[in-house]
JSON list of C-alpha atoms in Angstrom, two decimals:
[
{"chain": "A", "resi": 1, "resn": "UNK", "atom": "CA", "xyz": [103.88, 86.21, -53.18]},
{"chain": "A", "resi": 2, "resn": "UNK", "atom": "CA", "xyz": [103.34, 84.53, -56.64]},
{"chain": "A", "resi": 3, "resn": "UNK", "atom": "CA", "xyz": [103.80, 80.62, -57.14]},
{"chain": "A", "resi": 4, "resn": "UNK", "atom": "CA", "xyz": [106.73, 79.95, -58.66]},
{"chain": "A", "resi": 5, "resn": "UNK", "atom": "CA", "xyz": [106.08, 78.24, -62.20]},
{"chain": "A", "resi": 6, "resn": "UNK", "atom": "CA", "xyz": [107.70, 74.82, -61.61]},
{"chain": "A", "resi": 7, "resn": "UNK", "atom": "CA", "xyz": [105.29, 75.10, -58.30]},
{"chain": "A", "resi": 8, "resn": "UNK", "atom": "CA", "xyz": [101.92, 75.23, -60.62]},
{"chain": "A", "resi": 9, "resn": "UNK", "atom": "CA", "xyz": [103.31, 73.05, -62.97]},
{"chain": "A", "resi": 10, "resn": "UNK", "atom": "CA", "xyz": [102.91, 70.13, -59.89]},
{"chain": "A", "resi": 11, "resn": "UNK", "atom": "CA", "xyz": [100.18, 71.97, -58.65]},
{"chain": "A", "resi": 12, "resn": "UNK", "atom": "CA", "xyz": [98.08, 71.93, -61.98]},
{"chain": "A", "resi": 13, "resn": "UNK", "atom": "CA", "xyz": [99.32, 67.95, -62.11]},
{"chain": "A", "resi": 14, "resn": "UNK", "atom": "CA", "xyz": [97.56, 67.87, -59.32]},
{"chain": "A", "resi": 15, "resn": "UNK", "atom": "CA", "xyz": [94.55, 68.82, -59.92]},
{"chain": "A", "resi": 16, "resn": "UNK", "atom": "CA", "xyz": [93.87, 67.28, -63.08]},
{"chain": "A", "resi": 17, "resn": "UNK", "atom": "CA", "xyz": [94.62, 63.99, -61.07]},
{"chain": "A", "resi": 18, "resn": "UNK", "atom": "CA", "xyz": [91.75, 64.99, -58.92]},
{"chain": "A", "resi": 19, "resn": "UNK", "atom": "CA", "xyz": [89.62, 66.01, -63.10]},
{"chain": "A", "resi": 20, "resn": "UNK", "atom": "CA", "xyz": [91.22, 63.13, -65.09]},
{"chain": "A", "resi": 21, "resn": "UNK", "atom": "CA", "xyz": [91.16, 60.43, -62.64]},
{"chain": "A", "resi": 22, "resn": "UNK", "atom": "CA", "xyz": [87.96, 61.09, -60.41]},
{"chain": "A", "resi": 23, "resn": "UNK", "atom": "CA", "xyz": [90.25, 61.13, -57.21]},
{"chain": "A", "resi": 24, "resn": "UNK", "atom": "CA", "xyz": [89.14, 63.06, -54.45]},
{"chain": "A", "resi": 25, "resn": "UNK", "atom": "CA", "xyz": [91.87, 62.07, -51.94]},
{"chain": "A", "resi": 26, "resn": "UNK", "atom": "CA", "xyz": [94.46, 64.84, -51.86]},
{"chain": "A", "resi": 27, "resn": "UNK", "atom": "CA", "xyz": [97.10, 62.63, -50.63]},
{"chain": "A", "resi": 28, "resn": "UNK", "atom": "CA", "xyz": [96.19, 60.36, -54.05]},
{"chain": "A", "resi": 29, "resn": "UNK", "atom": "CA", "xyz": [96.22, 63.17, -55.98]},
{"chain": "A", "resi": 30, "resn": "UNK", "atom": "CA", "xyz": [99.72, 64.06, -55.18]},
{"chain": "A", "resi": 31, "resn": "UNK", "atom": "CA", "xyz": [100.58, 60.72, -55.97]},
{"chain": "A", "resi": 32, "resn": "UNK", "atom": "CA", "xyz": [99.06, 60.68, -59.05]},
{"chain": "A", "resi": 33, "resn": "UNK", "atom": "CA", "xyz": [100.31, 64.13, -60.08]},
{"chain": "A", "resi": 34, "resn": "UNK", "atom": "CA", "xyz": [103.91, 63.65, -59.04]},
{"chain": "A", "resi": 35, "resn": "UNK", "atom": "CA", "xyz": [103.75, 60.91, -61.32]},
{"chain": "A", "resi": 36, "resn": "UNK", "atom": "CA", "xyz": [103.09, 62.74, -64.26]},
{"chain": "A", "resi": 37, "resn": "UNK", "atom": "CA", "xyz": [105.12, 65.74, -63.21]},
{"chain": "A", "resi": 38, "resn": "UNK", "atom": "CA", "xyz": [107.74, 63.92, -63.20]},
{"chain": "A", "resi": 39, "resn": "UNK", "atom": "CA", "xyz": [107.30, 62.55, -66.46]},
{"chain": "A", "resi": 40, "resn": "UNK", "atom": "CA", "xyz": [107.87, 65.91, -67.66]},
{"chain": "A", "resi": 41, "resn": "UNK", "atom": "CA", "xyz": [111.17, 66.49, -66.27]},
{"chain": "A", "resi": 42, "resn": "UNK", "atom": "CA", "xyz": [109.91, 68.27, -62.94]},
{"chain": "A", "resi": 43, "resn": "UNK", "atom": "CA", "xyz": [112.05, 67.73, -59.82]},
{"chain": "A", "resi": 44, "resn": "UNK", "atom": "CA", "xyz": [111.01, 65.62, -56.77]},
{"chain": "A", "resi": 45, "resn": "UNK", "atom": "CA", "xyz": [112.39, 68.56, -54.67]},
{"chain": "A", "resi": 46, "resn": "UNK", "atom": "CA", "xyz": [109.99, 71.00, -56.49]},
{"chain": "A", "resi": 47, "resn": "UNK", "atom": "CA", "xyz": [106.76, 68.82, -55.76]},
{"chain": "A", "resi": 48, "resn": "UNK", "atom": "CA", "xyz": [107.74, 68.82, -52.35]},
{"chain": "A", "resi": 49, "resn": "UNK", "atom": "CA", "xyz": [108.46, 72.39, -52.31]},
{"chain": "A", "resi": 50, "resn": "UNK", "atom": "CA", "xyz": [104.83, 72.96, -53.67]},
{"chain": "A", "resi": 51, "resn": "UNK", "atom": "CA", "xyz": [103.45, 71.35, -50.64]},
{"chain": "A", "resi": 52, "resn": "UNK", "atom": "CA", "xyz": [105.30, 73.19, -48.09]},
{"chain": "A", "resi": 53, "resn": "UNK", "atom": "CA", "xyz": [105.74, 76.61, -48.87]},
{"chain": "A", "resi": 54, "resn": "UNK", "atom": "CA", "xyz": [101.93, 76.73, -50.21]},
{"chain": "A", "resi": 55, "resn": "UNK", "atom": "CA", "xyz": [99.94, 74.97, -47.81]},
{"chain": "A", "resi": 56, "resn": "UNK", "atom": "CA", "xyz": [99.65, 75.41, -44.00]},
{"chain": "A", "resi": 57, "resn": "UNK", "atom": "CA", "xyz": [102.22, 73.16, -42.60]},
{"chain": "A", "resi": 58, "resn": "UNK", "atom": "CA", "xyz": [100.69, 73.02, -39.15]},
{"chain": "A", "resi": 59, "resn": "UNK", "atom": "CA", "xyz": [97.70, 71.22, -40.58]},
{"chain": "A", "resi": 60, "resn": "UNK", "atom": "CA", "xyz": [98.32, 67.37, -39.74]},
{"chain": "A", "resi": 61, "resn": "UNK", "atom": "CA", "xyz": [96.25, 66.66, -42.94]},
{"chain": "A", "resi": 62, "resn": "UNK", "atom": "CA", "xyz": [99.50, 68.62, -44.73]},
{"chain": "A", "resi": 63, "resn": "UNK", "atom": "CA", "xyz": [101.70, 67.51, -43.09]},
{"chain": "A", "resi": 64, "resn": "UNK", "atom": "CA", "xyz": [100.50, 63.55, -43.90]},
{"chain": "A", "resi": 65, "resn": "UNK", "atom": "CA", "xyz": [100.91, 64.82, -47.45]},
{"chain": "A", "resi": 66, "resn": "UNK", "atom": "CA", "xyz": [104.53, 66.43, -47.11]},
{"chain": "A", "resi": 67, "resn": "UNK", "atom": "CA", "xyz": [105.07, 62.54, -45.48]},
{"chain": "A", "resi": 68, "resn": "UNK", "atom": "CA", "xyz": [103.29, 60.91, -48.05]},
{"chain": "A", "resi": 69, "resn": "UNK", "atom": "CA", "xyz": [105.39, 62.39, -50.91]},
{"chain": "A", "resi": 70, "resn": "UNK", "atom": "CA", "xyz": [108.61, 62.22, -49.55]},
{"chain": "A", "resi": 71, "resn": "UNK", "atom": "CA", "xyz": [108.31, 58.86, -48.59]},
{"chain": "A", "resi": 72, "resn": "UNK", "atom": "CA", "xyz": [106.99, 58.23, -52.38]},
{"chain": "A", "resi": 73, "resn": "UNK", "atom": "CA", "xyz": [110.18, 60.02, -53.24]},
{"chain": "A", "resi": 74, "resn": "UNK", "atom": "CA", "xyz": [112.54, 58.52, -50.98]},
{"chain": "A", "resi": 75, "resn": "UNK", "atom": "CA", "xyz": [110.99, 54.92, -52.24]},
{"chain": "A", "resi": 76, "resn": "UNK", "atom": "CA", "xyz": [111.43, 55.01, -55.85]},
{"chain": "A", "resi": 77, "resn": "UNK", "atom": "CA", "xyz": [114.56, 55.45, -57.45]},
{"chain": "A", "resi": 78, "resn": "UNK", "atom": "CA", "xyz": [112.38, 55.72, -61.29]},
{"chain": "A", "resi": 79, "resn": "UNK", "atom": "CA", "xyz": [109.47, 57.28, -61.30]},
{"chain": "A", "resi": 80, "resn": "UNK", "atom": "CA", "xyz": [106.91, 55.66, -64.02]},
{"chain": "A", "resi": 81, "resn": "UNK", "atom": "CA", "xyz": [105.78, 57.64, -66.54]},
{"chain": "A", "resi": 82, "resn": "UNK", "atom": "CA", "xyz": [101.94, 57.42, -65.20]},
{"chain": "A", "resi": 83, "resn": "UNK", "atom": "CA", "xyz": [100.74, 56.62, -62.13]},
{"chain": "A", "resi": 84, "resn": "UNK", "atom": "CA", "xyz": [97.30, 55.10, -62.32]},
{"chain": "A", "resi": 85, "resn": "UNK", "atom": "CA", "xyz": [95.13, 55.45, -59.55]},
{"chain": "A", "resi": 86, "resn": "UNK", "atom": "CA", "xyz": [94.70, 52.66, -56.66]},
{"chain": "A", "resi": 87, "resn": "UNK", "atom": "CA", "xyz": [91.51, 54.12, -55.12]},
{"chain": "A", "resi": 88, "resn": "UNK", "atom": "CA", "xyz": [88.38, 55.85, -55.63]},
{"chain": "A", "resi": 89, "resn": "UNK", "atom": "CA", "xyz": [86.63, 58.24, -53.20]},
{"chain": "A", "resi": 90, "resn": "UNK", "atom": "CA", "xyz": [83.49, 58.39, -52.86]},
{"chain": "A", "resi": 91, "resn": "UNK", "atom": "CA", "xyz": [79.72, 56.80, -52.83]},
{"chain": "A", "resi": 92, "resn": "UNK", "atom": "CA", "xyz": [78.91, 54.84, -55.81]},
{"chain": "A", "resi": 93, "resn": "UNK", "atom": "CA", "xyz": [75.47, 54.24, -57.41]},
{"chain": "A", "resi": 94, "resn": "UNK", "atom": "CA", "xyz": [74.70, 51.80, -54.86]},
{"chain": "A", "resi": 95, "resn": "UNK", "atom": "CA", "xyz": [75.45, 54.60, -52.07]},
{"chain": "A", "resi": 96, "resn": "UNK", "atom": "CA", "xyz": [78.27, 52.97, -50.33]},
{"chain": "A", "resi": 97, "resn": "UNK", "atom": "CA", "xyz": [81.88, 53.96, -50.24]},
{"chain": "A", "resi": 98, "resn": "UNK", "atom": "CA", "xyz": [84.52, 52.33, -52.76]},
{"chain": "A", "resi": 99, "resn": "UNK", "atom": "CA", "xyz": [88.08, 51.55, -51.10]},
{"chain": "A", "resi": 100, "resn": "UNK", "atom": "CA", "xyz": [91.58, 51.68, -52.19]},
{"chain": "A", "resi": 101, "resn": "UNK", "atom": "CA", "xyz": [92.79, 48.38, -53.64]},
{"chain": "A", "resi": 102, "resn": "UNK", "atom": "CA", "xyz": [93.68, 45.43, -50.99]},
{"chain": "A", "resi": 103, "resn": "UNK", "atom": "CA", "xyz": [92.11, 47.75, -48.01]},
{"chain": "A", "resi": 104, "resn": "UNK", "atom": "CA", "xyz": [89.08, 46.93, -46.17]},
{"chain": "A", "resi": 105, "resn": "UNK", "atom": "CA", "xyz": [88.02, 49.68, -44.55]},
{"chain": "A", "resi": 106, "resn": "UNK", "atom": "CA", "xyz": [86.59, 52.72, -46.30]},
{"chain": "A", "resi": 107, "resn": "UNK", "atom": "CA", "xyz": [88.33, 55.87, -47.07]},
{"chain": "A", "resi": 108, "resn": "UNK", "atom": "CA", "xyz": [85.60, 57.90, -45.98]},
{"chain": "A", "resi": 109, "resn": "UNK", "atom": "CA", "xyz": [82.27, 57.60, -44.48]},
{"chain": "A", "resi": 110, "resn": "UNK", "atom": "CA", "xyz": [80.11, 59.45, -47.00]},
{"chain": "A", "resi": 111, "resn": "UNK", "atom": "CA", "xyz": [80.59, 62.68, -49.50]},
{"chain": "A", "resi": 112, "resn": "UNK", "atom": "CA", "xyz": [79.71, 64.91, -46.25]},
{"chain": "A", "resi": 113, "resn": "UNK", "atom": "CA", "xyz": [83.97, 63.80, -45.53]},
{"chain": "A", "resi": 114, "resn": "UNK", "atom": "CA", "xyz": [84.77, 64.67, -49.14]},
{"chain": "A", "resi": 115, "resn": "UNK", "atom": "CA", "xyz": [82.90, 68.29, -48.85]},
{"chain": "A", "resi": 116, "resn": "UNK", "atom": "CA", "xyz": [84.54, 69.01, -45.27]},
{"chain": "A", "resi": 117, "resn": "UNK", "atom": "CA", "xyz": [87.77, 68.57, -47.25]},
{"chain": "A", "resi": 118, "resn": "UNK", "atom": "CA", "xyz": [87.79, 70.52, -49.58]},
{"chain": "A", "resi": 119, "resn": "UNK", "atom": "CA", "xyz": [85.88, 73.44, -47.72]},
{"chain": "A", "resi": 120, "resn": "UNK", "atom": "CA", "xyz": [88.42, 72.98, -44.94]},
{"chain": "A", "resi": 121, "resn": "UNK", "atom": "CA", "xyz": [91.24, 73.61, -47.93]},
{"chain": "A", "resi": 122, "resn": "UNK", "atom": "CA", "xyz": [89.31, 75.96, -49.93]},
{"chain": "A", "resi": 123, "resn": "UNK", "atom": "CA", "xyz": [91.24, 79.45, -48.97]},
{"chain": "A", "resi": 124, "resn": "UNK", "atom": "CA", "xyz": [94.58, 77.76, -49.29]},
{"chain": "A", "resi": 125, "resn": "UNK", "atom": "CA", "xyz": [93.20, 76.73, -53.00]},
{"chain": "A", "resi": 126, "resn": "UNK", "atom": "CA", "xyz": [91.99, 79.98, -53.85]},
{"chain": "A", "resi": 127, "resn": "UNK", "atom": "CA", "xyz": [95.56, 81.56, -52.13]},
{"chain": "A", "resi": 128, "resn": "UNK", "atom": "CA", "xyz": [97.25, 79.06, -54.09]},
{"chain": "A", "resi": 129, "resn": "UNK", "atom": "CA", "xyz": [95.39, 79.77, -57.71]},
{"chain": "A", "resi": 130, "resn": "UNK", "atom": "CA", "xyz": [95.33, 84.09, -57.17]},
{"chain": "A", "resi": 131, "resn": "UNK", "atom": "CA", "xyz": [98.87, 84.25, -55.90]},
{"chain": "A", "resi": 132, "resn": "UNK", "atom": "CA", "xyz": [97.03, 85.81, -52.77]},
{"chain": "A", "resi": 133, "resn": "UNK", "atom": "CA", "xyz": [97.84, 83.86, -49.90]},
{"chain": "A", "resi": 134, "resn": "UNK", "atom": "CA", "xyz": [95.83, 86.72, -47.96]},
{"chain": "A", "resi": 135, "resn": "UNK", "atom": "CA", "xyz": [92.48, 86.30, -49.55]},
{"chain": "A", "resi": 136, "resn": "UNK", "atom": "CA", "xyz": [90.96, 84.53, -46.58]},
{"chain": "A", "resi": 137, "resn": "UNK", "atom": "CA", "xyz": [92.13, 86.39, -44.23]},
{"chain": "A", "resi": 138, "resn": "UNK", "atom": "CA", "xyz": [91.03, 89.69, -46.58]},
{"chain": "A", "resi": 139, "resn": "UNK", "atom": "CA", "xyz": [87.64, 88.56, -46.95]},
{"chain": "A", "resi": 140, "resn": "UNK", "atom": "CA", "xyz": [86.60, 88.41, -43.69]},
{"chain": "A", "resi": 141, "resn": "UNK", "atom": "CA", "xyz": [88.23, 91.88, -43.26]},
{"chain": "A", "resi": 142, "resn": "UNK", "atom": "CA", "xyz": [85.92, 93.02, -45.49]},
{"chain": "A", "resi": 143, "resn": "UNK", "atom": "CA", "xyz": [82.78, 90.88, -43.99]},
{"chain": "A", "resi": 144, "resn": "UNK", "atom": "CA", "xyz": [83.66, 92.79, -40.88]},
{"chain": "A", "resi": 145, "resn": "UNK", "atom": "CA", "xyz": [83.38, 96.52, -42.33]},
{"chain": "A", "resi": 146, "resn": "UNK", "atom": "CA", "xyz": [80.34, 95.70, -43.81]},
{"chain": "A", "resi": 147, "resn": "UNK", "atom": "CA", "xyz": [79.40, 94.83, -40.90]},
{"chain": "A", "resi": 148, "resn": "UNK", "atom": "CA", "xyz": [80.22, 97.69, -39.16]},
{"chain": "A", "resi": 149, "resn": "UNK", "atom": "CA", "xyz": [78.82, 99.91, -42.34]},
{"chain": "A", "resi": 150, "resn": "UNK", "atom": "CA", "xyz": [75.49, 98.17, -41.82]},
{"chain": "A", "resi": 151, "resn": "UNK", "atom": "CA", "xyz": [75.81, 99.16, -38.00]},
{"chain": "A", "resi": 152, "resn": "UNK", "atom": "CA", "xyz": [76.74, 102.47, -38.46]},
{"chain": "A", "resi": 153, "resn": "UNK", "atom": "CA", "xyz": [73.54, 103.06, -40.61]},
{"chain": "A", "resi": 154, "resn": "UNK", "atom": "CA", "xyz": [71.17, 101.00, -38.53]},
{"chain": "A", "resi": 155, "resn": "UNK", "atom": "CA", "xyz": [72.00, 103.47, -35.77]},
{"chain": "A", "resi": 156, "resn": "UNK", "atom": "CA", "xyz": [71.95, 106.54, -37.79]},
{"chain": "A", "resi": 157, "resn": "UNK", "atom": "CA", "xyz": [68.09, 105.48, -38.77]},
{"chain": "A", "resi": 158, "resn": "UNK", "atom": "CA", "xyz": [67.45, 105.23, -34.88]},
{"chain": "A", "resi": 159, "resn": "UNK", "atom": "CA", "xyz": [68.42, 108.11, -33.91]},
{"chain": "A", "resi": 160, "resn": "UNK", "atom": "CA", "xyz": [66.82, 109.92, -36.95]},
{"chain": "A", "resi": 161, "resn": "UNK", "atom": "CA", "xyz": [63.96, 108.20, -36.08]},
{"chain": "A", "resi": 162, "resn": "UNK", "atom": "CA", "xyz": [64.11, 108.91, -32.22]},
{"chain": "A", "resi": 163, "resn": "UNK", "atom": "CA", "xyz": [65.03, 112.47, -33.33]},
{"chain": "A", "resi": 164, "resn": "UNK", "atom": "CA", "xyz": [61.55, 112.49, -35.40]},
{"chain": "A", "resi": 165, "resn": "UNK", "atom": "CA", "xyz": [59.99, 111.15, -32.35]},
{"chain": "A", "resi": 166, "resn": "UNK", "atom": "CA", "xyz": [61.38, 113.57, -30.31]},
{"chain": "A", "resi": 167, "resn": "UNK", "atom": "CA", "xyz": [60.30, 116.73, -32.42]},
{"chain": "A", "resi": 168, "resn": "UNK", "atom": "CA", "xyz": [56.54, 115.36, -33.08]},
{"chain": "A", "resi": 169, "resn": "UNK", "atom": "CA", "xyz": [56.32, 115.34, -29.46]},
{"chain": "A", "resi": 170, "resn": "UNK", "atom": "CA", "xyz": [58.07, 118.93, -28.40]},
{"chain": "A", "resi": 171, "resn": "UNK", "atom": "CA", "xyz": [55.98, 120.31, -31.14]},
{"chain": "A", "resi": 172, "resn": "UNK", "atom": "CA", "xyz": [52.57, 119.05, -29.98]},
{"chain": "A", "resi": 173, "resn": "UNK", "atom": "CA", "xyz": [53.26, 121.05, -26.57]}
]
């Protein structure tokens, strides 16, 4: 199943909100990126469309975002032109953890949060970005008959080798 254009156009938003604006929280990023999808005559309906048919809606981190942008949606009734960002994610030089304007408490506790992210989301990006919403799933398919490959020949060596064994001894008799 292939993306359907106006789908990457909010998903490529996106992700240059994550490039352009060094924002690493996906929930910003949609923000950000629905913004300027917008801006270019996208439909709210589409951005939200983007988020639930291509991600894993059981996922409460999704589903925050589905929230997130339909509240954003449901909020505004113009949507700027830009959306500049509010926060920053991440440590900073001085090692600690910037926060989102007005909030006290940190987004996350170091970049170990940041990395757990985006491995947790990584096969729904690459399913996302190859039109194969499989490829997960299909590599560890693959992992698993190699697997069973290397098995296969591991035990083919030890029973040549028994074999060998085997025929040494019968022929020293």
């Amino acid at each position: 199943m292939l993306v359907p254009p106006a789908q990457r156009a909010f998903i490529k938003e996106h992700e240059l909100a994550h490039c352009e604006h060094d924002v690493f929280d996906e929930i910003e990023a949609d923000r950000i990126g629905f913004g300027e999808f917008v801006s270019d005559g996208g439909k709210p309906q589409t951005a939200l469309q983007a988020i639930a048919q291509n991600l894993d809606m059981s996922h409460p981190k999704n589903q925050a975002r589905y929230a997130a942008l339909l509240s954003l949606i449901q909020s505004e009734s113009m949507y700027p032109t830009t959306i500049a960002p509010i926060s920053h994610f991440g440590p900073d030089f001085t090692g600690t953890v910037n926060q989102p304007a007005g909030s006290s408490t940190p987004e996350a506790s170091n970049w170990l949060d940041f990395l757990d992210t985006i491995i947790s989301g990584a096969p729904e990006i690459i399913g996302a970005a190859t039109g194969n919403y499989n490829a997960y799933p299909y590599q560890q398919q693959v992992i698993q008959q190699q697997q069973r490959q290397s098995n296969n020949t591991l035990l083919i060596v030890l029973g040549a080798v028994v074999f060998i064994i085997l025929l040494v001894f019968l022929l020293k008799k």
